[in-house]
Short mmCIF file of N, CA and C in Angstrom, two decimals:
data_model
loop_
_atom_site.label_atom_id
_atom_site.label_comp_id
_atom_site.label_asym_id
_atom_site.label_seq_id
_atom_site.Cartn_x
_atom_site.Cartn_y
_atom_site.Cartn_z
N UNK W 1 183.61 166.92 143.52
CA UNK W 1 183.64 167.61 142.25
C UNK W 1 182.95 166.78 141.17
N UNK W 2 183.17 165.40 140.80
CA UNK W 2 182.76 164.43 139.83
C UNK W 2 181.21 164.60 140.23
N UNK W 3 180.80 164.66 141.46
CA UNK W 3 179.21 165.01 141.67
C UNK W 3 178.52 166.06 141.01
N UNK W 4 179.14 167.09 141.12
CA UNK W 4 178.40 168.06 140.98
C UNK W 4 178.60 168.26 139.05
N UNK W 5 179.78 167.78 138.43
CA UNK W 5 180.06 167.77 136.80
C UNK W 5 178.51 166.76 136.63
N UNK W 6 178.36 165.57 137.19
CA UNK W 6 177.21 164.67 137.09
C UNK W 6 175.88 165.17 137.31
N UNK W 7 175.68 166.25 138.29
CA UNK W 7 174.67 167.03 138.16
C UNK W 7 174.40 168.09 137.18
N UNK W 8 175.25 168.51 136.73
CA UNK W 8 175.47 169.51 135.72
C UNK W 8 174.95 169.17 134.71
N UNK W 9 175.80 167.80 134.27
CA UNK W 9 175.23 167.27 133.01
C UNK W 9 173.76 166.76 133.20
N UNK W 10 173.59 166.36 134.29
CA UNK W 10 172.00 165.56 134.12
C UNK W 10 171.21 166.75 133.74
N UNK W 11 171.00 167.85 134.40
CA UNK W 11 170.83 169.16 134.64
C UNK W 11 170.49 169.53 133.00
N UNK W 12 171.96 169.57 132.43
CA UNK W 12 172.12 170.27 130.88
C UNK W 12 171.45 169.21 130.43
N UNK W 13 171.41 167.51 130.22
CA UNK W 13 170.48 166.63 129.38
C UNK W 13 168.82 167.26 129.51
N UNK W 14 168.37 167.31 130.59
CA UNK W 14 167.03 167.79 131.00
C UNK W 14 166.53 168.88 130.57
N UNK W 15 167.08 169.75 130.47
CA UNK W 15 166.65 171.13 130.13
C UNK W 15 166.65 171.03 128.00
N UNK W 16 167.94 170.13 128.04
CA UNK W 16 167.45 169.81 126.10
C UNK W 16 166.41 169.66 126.25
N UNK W 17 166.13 168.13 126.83
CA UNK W 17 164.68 167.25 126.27
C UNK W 17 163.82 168.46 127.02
N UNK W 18 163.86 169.23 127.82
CA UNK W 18 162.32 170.36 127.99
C UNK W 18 162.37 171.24 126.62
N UNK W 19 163.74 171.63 126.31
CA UNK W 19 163.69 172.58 125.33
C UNK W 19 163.24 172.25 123.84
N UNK W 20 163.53 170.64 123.58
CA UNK W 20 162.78 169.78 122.38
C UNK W 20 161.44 169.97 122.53
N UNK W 21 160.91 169.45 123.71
CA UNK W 21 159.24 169.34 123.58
C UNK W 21 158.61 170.51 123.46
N UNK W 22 159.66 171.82 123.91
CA UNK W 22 158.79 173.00 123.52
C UNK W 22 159.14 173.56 121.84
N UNK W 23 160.25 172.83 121.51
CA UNK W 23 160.48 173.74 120.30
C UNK W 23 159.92 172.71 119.29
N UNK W 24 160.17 171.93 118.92
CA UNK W 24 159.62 170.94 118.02
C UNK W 24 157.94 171.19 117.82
N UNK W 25 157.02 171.45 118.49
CA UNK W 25 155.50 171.27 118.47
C UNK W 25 155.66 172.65 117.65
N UNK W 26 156.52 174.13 117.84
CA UNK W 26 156.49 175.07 117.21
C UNK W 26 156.91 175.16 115.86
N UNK W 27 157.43 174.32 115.51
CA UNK W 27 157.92 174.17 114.40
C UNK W 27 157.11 172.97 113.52
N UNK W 28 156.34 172.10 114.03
CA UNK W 28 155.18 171.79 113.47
C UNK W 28 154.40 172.66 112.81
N UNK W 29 153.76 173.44 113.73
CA UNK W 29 152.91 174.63 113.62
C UNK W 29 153.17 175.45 112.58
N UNK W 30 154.48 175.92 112.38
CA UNK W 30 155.41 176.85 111.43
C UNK W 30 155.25 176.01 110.44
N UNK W 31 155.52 175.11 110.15
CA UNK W 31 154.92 174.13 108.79
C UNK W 31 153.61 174.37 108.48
N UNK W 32 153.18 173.66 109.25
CA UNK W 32 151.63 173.55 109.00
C UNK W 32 150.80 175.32 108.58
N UNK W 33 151.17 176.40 109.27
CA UNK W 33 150.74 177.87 108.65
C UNK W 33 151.62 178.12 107.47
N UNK W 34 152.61 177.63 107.21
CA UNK W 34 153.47 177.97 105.59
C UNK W 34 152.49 176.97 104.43
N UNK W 35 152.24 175.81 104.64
CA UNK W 35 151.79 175.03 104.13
C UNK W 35 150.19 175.85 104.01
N UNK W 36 149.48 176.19 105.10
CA UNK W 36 148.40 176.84 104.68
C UNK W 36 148.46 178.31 104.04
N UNK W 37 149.77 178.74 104.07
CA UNK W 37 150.02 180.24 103.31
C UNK W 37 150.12 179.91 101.90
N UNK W 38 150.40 178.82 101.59
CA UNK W 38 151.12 178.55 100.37
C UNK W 38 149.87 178.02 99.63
N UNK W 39 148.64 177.39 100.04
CA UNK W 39 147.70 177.05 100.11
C UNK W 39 146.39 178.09 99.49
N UNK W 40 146.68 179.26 100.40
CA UNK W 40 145.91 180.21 100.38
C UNK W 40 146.40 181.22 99.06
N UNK W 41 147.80 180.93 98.91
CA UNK W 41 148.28 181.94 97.01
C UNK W 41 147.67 181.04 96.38
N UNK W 42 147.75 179.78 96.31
CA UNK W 42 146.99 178.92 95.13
C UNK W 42 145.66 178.90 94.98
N UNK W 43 144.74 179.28 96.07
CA UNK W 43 142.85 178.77 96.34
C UNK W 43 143.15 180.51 95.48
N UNK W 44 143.56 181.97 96.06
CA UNK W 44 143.05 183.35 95.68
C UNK W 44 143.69 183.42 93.52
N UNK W 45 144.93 182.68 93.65
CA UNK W 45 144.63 182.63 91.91
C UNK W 45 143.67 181.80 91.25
N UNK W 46 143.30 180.53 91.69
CA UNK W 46 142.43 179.89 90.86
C UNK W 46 141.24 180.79 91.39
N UNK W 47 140.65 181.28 92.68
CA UNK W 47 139.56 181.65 92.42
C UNK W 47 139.44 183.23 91.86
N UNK W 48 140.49 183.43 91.51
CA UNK W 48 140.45 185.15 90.34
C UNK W 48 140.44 184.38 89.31
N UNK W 49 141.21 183.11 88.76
CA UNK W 49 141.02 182.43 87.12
C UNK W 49 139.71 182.27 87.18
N UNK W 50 138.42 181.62 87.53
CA UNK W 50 137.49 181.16 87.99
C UNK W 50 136.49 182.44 88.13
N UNK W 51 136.70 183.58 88.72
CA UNK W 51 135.40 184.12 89.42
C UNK W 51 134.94 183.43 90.44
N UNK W 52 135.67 182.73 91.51
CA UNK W 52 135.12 182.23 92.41
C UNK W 52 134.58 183.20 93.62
N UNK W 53 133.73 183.72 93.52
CA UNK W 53 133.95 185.02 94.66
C UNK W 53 133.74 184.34 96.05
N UNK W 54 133.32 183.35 96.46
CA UNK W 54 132.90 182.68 97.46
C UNK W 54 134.12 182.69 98.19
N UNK W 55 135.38 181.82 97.33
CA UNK W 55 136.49 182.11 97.47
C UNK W 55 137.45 183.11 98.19
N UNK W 56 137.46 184.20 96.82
CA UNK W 56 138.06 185.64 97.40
C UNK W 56 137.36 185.97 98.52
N UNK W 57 135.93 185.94 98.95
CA UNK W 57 135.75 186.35 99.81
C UNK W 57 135.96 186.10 101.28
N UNK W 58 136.29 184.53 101.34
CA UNK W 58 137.04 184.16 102.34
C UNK W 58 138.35 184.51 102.74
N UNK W 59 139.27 184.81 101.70
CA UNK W 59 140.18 184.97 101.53
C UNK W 59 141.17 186.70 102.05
N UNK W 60 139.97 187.33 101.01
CA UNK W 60 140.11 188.48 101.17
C UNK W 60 139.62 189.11 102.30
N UNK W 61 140.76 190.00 103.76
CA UNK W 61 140.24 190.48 104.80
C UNK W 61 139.02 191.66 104.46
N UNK W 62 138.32 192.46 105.49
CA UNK W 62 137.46 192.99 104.88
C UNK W 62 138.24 194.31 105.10
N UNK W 63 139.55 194.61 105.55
CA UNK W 63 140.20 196.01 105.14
C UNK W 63 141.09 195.76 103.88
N UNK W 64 141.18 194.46 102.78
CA UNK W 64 141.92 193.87 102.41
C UNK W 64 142.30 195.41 100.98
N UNK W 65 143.39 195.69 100.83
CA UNK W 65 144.30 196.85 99.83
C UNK W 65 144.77 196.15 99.20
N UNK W 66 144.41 196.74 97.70
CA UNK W 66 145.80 195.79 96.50
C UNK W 66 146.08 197.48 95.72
N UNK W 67 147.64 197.18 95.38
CA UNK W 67 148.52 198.31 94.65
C UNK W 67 149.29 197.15 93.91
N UNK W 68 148.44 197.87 92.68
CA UNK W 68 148.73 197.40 91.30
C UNK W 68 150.52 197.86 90.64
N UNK W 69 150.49 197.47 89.88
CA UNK W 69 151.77 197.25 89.10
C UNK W 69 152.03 198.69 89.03
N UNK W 70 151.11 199.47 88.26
CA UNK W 70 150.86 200.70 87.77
C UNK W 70 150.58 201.47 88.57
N UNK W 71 150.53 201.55 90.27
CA UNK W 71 149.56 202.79 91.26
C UNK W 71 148.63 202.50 91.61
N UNK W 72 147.98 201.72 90.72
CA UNK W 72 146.44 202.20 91.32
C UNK W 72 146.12 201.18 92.55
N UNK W 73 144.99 201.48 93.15
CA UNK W 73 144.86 201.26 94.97
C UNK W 73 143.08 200.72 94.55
N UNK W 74 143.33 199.50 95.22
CA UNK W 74 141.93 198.92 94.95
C UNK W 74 141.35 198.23 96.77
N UNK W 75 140.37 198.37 97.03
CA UNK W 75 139.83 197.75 98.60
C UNK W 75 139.20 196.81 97.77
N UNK W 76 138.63 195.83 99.24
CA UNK W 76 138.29 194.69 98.86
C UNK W 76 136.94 194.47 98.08
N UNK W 77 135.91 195.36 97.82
CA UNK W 77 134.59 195.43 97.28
C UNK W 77 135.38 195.56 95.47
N UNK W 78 136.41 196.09 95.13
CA UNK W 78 137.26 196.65 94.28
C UNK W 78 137.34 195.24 93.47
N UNK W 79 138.04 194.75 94.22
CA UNK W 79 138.77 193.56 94.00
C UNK W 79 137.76 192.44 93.74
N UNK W 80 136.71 192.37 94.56
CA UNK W 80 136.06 191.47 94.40
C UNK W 80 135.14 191.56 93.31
N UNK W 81 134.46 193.10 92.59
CA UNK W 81 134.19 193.44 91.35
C UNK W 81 135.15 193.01 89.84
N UNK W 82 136.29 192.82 90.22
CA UNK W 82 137.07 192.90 88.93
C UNK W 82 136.32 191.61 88.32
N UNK W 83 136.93 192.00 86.91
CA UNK W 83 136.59 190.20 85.81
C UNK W 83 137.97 189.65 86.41
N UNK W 84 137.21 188.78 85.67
CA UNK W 84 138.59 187.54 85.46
C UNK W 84 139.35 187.55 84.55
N UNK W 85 140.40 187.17 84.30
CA UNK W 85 141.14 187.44 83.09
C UNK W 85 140.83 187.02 82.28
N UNK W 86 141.33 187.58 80.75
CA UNK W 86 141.15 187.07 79.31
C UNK W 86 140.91 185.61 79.18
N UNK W 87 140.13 184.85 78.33
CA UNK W 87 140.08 183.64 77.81
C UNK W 87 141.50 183.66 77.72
N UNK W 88 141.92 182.34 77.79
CA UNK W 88 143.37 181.76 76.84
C UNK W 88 144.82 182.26 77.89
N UNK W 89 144.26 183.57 78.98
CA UNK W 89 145.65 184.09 79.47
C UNK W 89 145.75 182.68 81.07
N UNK W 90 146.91 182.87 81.16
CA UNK W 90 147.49 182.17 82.08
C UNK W 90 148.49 182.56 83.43
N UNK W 91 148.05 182.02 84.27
CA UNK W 91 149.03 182.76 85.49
C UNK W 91 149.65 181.71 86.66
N UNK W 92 151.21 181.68 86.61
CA UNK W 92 151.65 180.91 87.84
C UNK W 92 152.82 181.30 88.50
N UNK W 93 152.33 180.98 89.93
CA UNK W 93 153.10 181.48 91.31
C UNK W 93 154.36 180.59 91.30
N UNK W 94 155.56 181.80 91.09
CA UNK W 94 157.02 181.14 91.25
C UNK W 94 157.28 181.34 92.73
N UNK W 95 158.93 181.18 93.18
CA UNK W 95 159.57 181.65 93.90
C UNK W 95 158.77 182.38 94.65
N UNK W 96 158.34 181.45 95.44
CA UNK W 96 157.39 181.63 96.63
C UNK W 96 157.83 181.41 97.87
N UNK W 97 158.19 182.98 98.63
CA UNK W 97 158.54 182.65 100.47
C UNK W 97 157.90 182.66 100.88
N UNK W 98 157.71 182.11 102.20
CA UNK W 98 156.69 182.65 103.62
C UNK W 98 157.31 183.21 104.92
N UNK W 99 157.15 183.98 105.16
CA UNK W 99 157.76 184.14 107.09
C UNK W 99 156.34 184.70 107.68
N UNK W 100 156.50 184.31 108.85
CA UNK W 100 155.71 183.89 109.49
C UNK W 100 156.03 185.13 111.05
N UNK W 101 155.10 185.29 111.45
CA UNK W 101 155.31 186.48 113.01
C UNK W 101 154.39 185.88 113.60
N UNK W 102 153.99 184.71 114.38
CA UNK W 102 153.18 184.45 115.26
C UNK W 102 151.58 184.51 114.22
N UNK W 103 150.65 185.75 114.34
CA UNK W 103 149.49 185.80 113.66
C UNK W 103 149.47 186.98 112.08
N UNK W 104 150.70 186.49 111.95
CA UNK W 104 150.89 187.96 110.62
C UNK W 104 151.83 186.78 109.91
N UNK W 105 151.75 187.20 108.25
CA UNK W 105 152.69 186.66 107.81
C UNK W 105 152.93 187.27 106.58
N UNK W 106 153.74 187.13 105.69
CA UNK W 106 154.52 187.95 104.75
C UNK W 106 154.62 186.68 103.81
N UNK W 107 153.92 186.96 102.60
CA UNK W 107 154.15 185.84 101.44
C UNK W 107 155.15 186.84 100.18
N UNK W 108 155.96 186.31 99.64
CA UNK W 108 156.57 187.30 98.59
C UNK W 108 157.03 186.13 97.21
N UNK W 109 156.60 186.66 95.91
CA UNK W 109 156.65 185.63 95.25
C UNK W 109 156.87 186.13 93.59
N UNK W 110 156.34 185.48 92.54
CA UNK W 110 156.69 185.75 91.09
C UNK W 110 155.39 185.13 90.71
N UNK W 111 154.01 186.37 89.88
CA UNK W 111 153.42 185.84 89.41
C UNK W 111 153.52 186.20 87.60
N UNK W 112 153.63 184.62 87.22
CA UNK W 112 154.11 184.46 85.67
C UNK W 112 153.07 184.97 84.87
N UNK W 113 152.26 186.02 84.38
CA UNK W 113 151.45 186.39 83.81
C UNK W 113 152.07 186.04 82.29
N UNK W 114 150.23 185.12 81.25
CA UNK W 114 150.33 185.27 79.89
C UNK W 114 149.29 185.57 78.94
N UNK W 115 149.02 186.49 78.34
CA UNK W 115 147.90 187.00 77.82
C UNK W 115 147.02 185.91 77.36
N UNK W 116 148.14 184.99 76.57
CA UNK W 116 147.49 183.89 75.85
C UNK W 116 148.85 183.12 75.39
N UNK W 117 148.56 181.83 75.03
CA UNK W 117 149.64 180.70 75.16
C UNK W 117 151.02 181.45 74.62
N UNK W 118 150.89 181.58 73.24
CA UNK W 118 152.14 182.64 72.41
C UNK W 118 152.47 183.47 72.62
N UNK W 119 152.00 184.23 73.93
CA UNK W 119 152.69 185.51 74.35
C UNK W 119 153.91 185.15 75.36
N UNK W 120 154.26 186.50 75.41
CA UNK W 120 155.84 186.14 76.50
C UNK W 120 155.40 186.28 77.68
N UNK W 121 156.04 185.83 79.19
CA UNK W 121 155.15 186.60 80.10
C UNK W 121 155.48 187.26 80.80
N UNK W 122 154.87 188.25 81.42
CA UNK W 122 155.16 189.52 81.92
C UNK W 122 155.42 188.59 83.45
N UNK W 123 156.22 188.99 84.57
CA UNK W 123 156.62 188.62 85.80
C UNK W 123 156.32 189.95 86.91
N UNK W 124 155.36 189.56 87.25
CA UNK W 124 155.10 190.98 88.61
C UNK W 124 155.62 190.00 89.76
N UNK W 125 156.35 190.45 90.80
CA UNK W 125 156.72 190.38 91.38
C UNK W 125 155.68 190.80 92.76
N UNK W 126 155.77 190.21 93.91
CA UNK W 126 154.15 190.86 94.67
C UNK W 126 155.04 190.00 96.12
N UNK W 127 154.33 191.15 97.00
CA UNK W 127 154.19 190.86 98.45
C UNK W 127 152.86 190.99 99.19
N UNK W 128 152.33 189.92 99.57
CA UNK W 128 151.25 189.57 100.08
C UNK W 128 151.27 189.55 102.46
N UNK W 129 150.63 190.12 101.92
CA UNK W 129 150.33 190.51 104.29
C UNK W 129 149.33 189.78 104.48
N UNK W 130 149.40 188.45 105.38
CA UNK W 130 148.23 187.90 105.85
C UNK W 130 148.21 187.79 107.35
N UNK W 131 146.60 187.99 107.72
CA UNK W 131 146.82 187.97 109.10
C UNK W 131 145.46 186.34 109.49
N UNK W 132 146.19 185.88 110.59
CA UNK W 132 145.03 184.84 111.18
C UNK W 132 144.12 185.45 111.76
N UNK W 133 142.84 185.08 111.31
CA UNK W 133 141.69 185.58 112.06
C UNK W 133 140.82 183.96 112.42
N UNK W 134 139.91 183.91 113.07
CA UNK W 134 138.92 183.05 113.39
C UNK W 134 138.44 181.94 112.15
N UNK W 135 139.12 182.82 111.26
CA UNK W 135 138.60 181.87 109.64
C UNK W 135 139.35 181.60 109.08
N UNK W 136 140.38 181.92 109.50
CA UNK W 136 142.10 181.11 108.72
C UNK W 136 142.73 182.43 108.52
N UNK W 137 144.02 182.40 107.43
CA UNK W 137 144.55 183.16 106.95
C UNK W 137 143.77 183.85 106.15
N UNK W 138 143.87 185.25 106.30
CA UNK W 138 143.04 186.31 105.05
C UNK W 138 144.37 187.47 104.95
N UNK W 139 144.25 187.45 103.46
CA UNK W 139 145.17 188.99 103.27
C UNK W 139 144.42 190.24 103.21
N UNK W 140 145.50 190.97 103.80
CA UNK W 140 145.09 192.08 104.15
C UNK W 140 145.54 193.34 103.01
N UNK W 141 147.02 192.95 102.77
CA UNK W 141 147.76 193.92 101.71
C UNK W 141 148.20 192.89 100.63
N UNK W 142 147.91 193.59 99.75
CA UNK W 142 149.34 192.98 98.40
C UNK W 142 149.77 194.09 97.65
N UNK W 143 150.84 194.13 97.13
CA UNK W 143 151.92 194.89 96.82
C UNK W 143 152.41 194.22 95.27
N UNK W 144 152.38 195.02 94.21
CA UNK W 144 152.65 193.93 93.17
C UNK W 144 153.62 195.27 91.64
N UNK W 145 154.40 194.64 91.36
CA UNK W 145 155.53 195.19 90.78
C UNK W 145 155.83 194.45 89.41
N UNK W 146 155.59 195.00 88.62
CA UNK W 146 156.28 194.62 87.00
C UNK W 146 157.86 194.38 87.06
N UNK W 147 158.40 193.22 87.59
CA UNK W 147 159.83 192.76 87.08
C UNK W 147 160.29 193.52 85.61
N UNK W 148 161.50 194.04 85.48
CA UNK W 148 161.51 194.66 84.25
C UNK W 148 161.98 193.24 83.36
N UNK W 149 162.42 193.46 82.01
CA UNK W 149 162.60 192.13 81.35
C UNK W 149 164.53 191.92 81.99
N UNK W 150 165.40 190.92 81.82
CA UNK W 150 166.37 190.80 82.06
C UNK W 150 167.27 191.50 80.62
N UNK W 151 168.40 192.01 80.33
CA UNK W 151 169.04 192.40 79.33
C UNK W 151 169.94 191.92 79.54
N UNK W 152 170.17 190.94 78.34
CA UNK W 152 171.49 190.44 77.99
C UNK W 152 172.28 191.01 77.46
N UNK W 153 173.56 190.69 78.49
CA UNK W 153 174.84 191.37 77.56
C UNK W 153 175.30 190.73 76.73
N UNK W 154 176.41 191.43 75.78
CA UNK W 154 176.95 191.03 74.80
C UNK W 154 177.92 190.43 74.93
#
């Protein structure tokens, strides 16, 4: 009996250390694509602050859909036409998730919109779809929502 508890356990030690070397390298990986998701919200706002189209265009897939605050439905030729925002306005990515599906991933976050320094700022709220292709992460969808203001009670 003490044999076979001794095999058991060697048995159960072995199969950890197989199950470490396979899970640990995945969870590298899972870093390393959050880290480049998180990467890729920061390169597509500076290059909309900017006009970088070189940028967006890496960025942006070529079925890439944006739905604005308001409805409206823009493709990627759309998107890549717009200006840039106002002199003086300002924009930064809060409360920023990532999950991750193998070659798809789901960014969801808070972008702090400000017309210009003294204004208040408006908070759209946005969900971003990226998929891996041959050239990195490119989004495909974003989804973007006017946070209403918070109301304080009395």
């Amino acid at each position: 009996m003490d044999g076979a508890l001794i095999d058991r356990r060697a048995f159960a030690a072995l199969l950890a250390v197989i199950l470490m070397a396979i899970v640990n390298p995945l969870r590298a990986d899972e870093a390393a694509d959050h880290a480049a998701l998180l990467k890729a919200e920061q390169d597509w706002l500076k290059a909309t602050e900017s006009g970088n189209r070189a940028v967006l265009e890496r960025l942006l897939h070529p079925s890439f859909v944006n739905i604005s605050p308001l409805g409206g439905i823009r493709n990627r030729l759309e998107s890549l036409a717009a200006g840039t925002p106002p002199p003086g306005s300002s924009q930064t990515l809060t409360e920023l998730k990532v999950r991750t599906y193998r070659d798809a991933a789901v960014v969801t976050g808070v972008n702090r919109y400000r017309s210009n320094a003294q204004s208040k700022p408006t908070e759209v709220v946005f969900t971003d779809v990226f998929i891996r292709t041959p050239q990195g992460w490119q989004v495909v969808s974003s989804h973007n929502s006017i946070r209403p203001p918070v109301v304080q009670e009395r």
